Short mmCIF file of C-alpha atoms and ligand atoms in Angstrom, two decimals:
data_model
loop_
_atom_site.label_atom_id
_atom_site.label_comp_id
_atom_site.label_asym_id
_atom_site.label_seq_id
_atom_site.Cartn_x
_atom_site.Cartn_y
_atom_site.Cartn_z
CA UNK C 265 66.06 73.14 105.03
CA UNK C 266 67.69 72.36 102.02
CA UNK C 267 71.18 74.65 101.60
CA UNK C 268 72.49 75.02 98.19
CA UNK C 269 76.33 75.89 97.85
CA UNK C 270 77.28 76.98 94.68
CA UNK C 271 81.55 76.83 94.12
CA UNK C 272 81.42 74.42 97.10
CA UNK C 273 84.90 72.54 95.63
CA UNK C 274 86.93 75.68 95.92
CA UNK C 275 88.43 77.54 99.26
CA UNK C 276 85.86 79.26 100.61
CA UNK C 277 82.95 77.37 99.65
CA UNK C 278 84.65 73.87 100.96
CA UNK C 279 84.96 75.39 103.76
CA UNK C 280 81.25 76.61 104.38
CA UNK C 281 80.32 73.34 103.26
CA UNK C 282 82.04 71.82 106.53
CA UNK C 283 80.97 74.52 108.74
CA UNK C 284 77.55 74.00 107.84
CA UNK C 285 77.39 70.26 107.96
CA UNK C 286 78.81 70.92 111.61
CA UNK C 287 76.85 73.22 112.86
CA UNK C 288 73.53 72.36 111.38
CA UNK C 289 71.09 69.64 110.95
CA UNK C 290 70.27 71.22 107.06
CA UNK C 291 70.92 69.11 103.93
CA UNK C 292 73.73 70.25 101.59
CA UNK C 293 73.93 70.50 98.11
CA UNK C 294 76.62 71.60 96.38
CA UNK C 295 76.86 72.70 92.35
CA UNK C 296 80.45 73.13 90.78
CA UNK C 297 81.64 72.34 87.41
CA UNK C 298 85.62 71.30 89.13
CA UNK C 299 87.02 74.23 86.67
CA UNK C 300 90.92 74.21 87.27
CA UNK C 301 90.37 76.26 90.98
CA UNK C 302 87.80 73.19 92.06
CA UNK C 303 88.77 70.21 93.63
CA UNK C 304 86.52 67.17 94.76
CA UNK C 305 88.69 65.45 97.06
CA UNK C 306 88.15 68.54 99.24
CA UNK C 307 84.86 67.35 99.64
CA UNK C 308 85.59 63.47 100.35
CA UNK C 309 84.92 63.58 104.21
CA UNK C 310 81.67 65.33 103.48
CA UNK C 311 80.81 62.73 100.83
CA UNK C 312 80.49 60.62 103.73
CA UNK C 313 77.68 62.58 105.30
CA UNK C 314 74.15 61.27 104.80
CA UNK C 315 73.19 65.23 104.63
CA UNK C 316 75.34 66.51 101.66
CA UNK C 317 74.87 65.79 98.06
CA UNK C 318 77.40 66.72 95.28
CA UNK C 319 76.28 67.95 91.66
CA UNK C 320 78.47 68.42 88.78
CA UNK C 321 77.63 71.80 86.46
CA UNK C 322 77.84 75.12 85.12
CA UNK C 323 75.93 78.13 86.83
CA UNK C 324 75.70 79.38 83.72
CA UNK C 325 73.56 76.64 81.96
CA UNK C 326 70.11 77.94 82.39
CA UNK C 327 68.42 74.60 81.65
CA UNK C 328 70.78 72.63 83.76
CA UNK C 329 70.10 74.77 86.74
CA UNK C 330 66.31 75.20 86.19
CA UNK C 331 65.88 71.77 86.34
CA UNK C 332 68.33 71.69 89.59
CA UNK C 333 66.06 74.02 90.97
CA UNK C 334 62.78 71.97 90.15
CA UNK C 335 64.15 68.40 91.92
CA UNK C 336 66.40 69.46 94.85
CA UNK C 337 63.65 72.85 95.95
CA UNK C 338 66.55 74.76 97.73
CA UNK C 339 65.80 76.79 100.37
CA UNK C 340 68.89 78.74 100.80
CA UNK C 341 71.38 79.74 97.70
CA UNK C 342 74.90 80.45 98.71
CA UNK C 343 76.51 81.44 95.95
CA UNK C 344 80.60 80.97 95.99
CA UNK C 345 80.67 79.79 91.99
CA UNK C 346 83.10 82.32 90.54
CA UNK C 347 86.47 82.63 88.42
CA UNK C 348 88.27 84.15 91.76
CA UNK C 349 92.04 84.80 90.58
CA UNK C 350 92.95 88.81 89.87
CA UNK C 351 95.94 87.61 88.18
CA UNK C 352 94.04 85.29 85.49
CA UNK C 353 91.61 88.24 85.52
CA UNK C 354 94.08 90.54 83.62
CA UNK C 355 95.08 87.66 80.86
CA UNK C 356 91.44 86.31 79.99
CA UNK C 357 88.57 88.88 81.07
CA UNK C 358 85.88 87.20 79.50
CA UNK C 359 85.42 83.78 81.72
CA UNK C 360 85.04 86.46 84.30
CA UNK C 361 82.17 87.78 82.46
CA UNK C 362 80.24 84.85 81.88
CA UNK C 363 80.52 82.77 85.20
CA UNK C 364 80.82 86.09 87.69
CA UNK C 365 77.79 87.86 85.94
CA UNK C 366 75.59 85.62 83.74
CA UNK C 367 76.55 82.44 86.25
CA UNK C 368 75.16 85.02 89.16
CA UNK C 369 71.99 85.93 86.73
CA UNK C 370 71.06 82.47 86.04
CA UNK C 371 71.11 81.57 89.65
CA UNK C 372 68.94 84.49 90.27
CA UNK C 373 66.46 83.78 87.65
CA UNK C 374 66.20 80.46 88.62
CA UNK C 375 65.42 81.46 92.28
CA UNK C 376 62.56 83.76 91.14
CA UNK C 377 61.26 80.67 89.08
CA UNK C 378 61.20 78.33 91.85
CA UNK C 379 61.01 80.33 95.03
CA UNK C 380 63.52 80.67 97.76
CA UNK C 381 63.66 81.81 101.12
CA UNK C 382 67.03 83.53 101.11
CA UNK C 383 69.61 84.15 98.24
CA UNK C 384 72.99 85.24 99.42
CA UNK C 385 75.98 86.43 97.50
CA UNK C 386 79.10 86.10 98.05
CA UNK C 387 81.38 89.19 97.30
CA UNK C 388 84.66 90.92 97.98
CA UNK C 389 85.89 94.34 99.42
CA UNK C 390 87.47 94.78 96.07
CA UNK C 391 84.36 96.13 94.50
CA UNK C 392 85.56 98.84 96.69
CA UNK C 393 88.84 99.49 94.85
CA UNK C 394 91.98 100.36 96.98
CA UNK C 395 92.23 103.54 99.61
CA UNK C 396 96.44 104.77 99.68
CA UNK C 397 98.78 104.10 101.74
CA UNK C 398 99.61 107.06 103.59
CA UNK C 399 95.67 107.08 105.03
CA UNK C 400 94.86 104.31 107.60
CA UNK C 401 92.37 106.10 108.88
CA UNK C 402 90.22 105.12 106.02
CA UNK C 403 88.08 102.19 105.59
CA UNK C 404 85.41 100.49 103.43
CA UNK C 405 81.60 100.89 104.72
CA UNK C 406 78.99 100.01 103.18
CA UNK C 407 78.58 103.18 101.56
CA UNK C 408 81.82 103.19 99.87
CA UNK C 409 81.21 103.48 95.96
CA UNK C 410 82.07 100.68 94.25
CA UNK C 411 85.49 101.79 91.85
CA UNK C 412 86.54 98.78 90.91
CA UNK C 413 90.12 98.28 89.66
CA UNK C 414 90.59 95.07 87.84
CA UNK C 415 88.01 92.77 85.60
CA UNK C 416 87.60 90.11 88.35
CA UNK C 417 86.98 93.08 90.73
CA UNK C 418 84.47 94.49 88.11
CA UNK C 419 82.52 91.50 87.24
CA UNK C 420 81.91 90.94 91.22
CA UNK C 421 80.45 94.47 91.20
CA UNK C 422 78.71 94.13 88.25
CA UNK C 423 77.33 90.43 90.12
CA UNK C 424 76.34 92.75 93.29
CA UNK C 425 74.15 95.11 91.25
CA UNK C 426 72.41 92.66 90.10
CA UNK C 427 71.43 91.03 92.99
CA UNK C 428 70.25 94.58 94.22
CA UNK C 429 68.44 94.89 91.16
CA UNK C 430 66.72 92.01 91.92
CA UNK C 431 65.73 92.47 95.19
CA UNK C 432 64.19 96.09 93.98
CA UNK C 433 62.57 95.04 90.97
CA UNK C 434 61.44 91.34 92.12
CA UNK C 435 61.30 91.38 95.73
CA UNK C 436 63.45 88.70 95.84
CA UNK C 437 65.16 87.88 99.50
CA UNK C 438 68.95 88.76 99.01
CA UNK C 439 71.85 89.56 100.68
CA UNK C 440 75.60 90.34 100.22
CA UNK C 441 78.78 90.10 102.21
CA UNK C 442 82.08 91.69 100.94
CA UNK C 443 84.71 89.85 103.24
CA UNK C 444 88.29 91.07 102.64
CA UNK C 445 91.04 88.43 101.99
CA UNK C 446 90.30 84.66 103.21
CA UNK C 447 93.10 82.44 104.31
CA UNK C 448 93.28 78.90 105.54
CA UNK C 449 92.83 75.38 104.74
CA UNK C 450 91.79 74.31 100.90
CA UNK C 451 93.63 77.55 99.37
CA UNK C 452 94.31 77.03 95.65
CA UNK C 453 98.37 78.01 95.44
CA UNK C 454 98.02 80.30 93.12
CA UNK C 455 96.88 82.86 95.62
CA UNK C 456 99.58 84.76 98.03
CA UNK C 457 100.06 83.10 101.05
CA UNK C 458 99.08 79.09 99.74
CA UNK C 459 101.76 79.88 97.31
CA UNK C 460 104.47 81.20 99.42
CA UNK C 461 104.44 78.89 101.50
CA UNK C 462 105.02 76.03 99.22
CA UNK C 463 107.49 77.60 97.15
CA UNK C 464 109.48 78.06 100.46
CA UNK C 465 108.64 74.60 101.75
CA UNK C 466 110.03 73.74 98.29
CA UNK C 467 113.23 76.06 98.46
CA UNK C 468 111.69 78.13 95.04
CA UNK C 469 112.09 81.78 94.95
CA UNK C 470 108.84 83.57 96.61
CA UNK C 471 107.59 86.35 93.65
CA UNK C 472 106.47 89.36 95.34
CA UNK C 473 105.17 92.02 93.09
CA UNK C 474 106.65 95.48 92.88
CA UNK C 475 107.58 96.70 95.97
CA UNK C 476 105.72 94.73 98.80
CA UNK C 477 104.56 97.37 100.08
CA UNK C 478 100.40 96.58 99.50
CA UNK C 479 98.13 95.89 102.23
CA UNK C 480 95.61 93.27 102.60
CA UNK C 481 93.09 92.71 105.44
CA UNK C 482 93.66 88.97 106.29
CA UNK C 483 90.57 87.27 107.90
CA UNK C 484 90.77 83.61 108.89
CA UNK C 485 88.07 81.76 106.76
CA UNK C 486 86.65 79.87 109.22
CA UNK C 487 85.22 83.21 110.14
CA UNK C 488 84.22 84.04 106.91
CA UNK C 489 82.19 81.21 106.51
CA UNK C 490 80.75 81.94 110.32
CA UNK C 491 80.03 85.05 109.12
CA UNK C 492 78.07 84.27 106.05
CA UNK C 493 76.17 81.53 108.36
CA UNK C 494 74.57 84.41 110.66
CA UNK C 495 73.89 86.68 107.42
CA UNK C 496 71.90 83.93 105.54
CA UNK C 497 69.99 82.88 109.16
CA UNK C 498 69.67 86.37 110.84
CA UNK C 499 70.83 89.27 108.42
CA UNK C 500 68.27 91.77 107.18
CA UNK C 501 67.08 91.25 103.52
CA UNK C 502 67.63 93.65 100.85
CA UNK C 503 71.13 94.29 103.04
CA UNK C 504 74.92 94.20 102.64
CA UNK C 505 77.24 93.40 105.13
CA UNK C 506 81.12 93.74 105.46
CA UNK C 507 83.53 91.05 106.70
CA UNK C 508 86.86 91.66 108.06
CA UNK C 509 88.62 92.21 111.22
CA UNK C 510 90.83 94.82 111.33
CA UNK C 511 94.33 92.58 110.08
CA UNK C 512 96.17 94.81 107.91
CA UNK C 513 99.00 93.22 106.60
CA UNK C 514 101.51 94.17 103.71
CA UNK C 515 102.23 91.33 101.46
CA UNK C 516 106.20 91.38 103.11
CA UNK C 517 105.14 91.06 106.47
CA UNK C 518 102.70 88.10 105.38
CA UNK C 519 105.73 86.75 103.37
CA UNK C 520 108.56 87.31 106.10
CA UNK C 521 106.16 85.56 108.57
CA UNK C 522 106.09 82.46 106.60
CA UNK C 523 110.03 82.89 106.02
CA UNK C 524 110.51 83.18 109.58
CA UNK C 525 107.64 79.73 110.76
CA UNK C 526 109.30 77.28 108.17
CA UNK C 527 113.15 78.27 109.40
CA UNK C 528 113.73 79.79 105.31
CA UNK C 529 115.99 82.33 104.60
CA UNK C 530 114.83 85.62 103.48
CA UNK C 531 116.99 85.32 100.24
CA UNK C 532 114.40 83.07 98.69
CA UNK C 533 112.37 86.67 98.26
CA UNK C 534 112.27 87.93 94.41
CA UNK C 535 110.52 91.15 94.24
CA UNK C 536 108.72 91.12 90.12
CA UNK C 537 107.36 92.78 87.80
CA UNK C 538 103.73 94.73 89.47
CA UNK C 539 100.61 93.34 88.75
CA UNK C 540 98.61 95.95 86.63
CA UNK C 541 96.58 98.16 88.50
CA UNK C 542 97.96 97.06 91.51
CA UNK C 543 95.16 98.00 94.50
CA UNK C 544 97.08 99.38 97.05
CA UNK C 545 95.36 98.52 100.03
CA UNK C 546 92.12 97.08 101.15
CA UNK C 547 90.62 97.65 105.13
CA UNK C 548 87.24 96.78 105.91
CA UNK C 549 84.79 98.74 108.40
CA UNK C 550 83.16 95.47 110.24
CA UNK C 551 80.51 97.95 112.46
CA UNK C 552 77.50 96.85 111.02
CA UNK C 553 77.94 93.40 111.03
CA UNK C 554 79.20 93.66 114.65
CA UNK C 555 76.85 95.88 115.43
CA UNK C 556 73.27 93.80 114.04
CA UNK C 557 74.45 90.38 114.27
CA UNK C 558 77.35 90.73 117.21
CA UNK C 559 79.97 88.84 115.08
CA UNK C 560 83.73 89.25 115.59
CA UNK C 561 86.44 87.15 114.53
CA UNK C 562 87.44 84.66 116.55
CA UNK C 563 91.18 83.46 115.28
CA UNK C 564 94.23 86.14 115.49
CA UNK C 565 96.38 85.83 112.48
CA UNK C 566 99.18 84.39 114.31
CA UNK C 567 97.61 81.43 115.27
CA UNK C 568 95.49 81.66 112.11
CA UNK C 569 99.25 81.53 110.01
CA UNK C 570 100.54 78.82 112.18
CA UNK C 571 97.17 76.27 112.00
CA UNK C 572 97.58 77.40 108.30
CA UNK C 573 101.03 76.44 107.34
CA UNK C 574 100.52 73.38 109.47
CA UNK C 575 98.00 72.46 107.45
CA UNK C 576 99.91 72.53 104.14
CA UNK C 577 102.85 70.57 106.34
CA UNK C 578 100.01 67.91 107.02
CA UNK C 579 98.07 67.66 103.41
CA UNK C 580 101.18 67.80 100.93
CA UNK C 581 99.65 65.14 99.25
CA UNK C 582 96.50 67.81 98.52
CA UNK C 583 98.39 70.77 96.90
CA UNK C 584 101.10 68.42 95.41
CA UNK C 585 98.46 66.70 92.90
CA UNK C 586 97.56 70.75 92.18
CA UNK C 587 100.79 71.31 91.00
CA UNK C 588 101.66 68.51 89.20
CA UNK C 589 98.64 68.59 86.94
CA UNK C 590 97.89 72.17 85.24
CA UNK C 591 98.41 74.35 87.61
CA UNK C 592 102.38 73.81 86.28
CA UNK C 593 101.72 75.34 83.00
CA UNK C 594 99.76 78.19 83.88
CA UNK C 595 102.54 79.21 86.72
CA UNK C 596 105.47 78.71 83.92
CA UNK C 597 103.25 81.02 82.23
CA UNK C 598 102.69 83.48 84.59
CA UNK C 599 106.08 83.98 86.12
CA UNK C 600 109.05 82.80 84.12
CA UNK C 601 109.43 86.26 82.10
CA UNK C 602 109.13 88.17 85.49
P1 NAD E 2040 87.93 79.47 94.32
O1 NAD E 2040 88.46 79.94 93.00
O2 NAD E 2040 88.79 78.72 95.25
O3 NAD E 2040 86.62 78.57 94.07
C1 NAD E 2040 85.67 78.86 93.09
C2 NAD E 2040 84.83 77.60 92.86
O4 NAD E 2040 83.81 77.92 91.90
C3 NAD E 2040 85.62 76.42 92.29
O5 NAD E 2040 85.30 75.23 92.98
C4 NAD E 2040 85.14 76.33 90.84
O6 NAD E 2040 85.17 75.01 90.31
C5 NAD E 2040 83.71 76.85 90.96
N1 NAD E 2040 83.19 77.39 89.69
C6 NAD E 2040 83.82 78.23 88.84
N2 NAD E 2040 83.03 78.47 87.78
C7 NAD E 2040 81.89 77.77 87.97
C8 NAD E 2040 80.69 77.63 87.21
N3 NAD E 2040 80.52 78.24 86.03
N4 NAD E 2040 79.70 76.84 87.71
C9 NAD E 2040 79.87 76.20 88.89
N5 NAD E 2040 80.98 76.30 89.65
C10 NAD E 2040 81.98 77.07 89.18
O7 NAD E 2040 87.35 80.79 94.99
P2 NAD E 2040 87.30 81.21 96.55
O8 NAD E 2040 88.56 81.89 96.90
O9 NAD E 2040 86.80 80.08 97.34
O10 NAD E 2040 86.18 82.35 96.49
C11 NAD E 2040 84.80 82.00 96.60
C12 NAD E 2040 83.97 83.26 96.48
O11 NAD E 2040 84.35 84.18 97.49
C13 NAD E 2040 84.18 83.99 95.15
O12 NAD E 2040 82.94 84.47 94.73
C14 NAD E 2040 85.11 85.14 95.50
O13 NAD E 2040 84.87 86.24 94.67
C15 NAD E 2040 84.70 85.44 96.94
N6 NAD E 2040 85.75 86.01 97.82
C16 NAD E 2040 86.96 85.41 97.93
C17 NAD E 2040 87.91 85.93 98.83
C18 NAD E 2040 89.26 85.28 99.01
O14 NAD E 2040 90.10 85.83 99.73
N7 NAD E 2040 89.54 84.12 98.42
C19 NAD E 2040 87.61 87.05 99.57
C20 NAD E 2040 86.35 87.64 99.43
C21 NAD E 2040 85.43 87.09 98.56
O1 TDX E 2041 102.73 85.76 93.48
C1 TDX E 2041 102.15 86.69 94.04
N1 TDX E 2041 102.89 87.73 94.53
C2 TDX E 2041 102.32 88.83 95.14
O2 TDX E 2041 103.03 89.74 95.55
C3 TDX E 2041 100.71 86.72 94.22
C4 TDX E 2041 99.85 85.60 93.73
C5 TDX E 2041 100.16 87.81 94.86
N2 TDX E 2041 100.93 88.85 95.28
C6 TDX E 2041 100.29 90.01 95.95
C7 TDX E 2041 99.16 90.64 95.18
C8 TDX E 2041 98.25 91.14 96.29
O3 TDX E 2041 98.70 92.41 96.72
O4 TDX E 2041 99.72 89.52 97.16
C9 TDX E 2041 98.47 90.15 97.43
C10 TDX E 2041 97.39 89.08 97.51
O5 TDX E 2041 97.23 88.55 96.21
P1 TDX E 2041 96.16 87.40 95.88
O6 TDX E 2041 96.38 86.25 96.79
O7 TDX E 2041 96.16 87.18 94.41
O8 TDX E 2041 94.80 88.09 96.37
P2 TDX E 2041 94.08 89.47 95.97
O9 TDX E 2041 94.50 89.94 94.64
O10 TDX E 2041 94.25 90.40 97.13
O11 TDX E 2041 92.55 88.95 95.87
C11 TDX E 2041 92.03 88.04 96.87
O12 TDX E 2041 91.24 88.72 97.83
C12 TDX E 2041 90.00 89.18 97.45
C13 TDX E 2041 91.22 86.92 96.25
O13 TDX E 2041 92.00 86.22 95.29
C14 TDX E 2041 89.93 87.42 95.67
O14 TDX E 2041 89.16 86.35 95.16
C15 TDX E 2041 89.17 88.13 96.75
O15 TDX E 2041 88.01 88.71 96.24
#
């Protein structure tokens, strides 16, 4: 079969990419236009693999992807192509729009065109919005209306719907997974715990917003990306499955932890300014997905953290090209009035 990864030179996507290569004997193909979050030398061992194939462009270029379509026939379309950062979300909305929505339309247009055995999306528990603090006995299903909170949050719902739409109106083979928070090799450091834990391998102040206090579900992403494997190969069409493990963390005790591995002193915290609309905390339900396709995570955050931060120890050469290029502006940017 012929596997194409869309936003396969980002975190999660990279990733897949390797996880796929290892486990299967498909060809790879992976479409990304390297925007500021993409990064080819992730991809230089699998550039060495007779089976995977790299592709330069823009989801949202209809002809451009059409004529993908017509000369590489994909079988499978996993789509990971998206503007990903919250933060970035609240100062430009609109690149959100166009790659999270129209990238996600084009893709499915192009897969009604040509034919496809399975499209999958890739989404997020925040289409979910945030449950309070003072109930942990609730959790996202499912069922859980979407109530999104922020524009990236929206545009990934508004991406979902349409790939539902699509699968009622066309018949076309889809499926979703809404995974809560990823973590793990490949991280772009402007997210959380990438971030932190340069800034303290670096001796910089670590910027925690408001008071600390919000929960995230942290899954490994090796076990995302296992997890999206099974869902393409055995999940139900027409279905959506959540992804998480049952990891709640707040953002302090993900920080402290960090503190704590690298020998840092907890002075280094600076709690800033909140982020607007600030989701409080995220928790996934995992039944179904345990349940129909028996999956379960297989790293525990502790040794998920430590192979994490000893992977950032081990590839400084990686994230310090990242922030000596661009990423420097838009961080001088986004924190020096906080
Ligand atoms: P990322 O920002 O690291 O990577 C996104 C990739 O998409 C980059 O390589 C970028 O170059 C590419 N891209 C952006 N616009 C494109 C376009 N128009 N055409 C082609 N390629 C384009 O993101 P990530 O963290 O790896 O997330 C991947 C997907 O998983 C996203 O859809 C995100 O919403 C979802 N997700 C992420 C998390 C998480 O914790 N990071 C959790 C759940 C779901
Ligand atoms: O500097 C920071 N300080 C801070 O306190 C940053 C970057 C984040 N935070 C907080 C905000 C969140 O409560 O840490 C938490 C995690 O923040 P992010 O890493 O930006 O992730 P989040 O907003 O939770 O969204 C992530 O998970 C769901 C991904 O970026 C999304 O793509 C995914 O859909």
């Amino acid at each position: 079969m012929n596997i194409l990864v869309t936003g396969g030179a980002g975190f999660i996507g990279s990733n897949f990419i390797y996880y796929e290569l290892a486990a299967h004997e498909d060809k790879v193909i992976c479409l990304d236009l390297l925007t500021y979050a993409g990064n080819i030398s992730t991809l230089s061992t699998a550039m060495q693999n007779e089976k995977f194939k790299f592709i330069k462009g823009d989801i949202t270029d209809r002809v451009f992807v059409y004529d993908l379509f017509k000369r590489e026939k994909p079988d499978i379309v996993v789509n990971f192509a998206a503007e990903s950062h919250v933060d970035r979300s609240i100062e430009t909305p609109e690149i959100f729009l166009q790659t999270n929505i129209i990238g996600t339309g084009v893709l499915l247009d192009a897969c009604r065109k040509y034919g496809i055995k399975r499209y999958h999306q890739v989404s997020t528990d925040e289409v979910y919005g945030d449950l309070p603090l003072d109930r942990p006995d609730l959790f996202f299903t499912e069922d859980t209306p979407l109530r999104t909170s922020s524009p990236y949050s929206a545009s990934k719902a508004a991406a979902d719907l349409l790939v539902q739409a699509y699968h009622r109106t066309y018949g076309l083979p889809v499926s979703i997974s809404r995974c809560s928070n990823n973590y793990g090799p490949y991280h772009f450091p402007e997210k959380l715990i990438p971030l932190m834990i340069i800034n303290a391998l670096n001796d910089k102040q670590l910027p925690i917003y408001g008071t600390g206090r919000n929960v995230r579900d942290w899954l490994y992403v090796e076990d995302h990306c296992q997890a999206i494997d099974l869902i393409v190969r055995k999940g139900q069409e027409g279905e959506i499955y959540n992804v998480g493990g049952h990891n709640e963390k707040t953002n302090l005790q993900v920080v402290e932890m960090i503190l704590k591995y690298l020998h840092k002193p907890y002075e280094l915290i600076k709690f800033v300014t909140d982020r607007p609309g600030h989701d409080r905390r995220y928790a996934i339900n995992p039944a179904k997905i345990n349940d129909e396709l028996d999956w379960q995570p297989k790293t525990r955050f502790n040794e998920g953290m430590k192979k994490t931060i000893k992977w950032y120890l081990a590839h400084r050469d990686w994230w310090q090209k990242i922030i000596d290029g661009s990423y420097k502006d838009y961080y001088a940017k986004m924190y020096e009035d906080k």
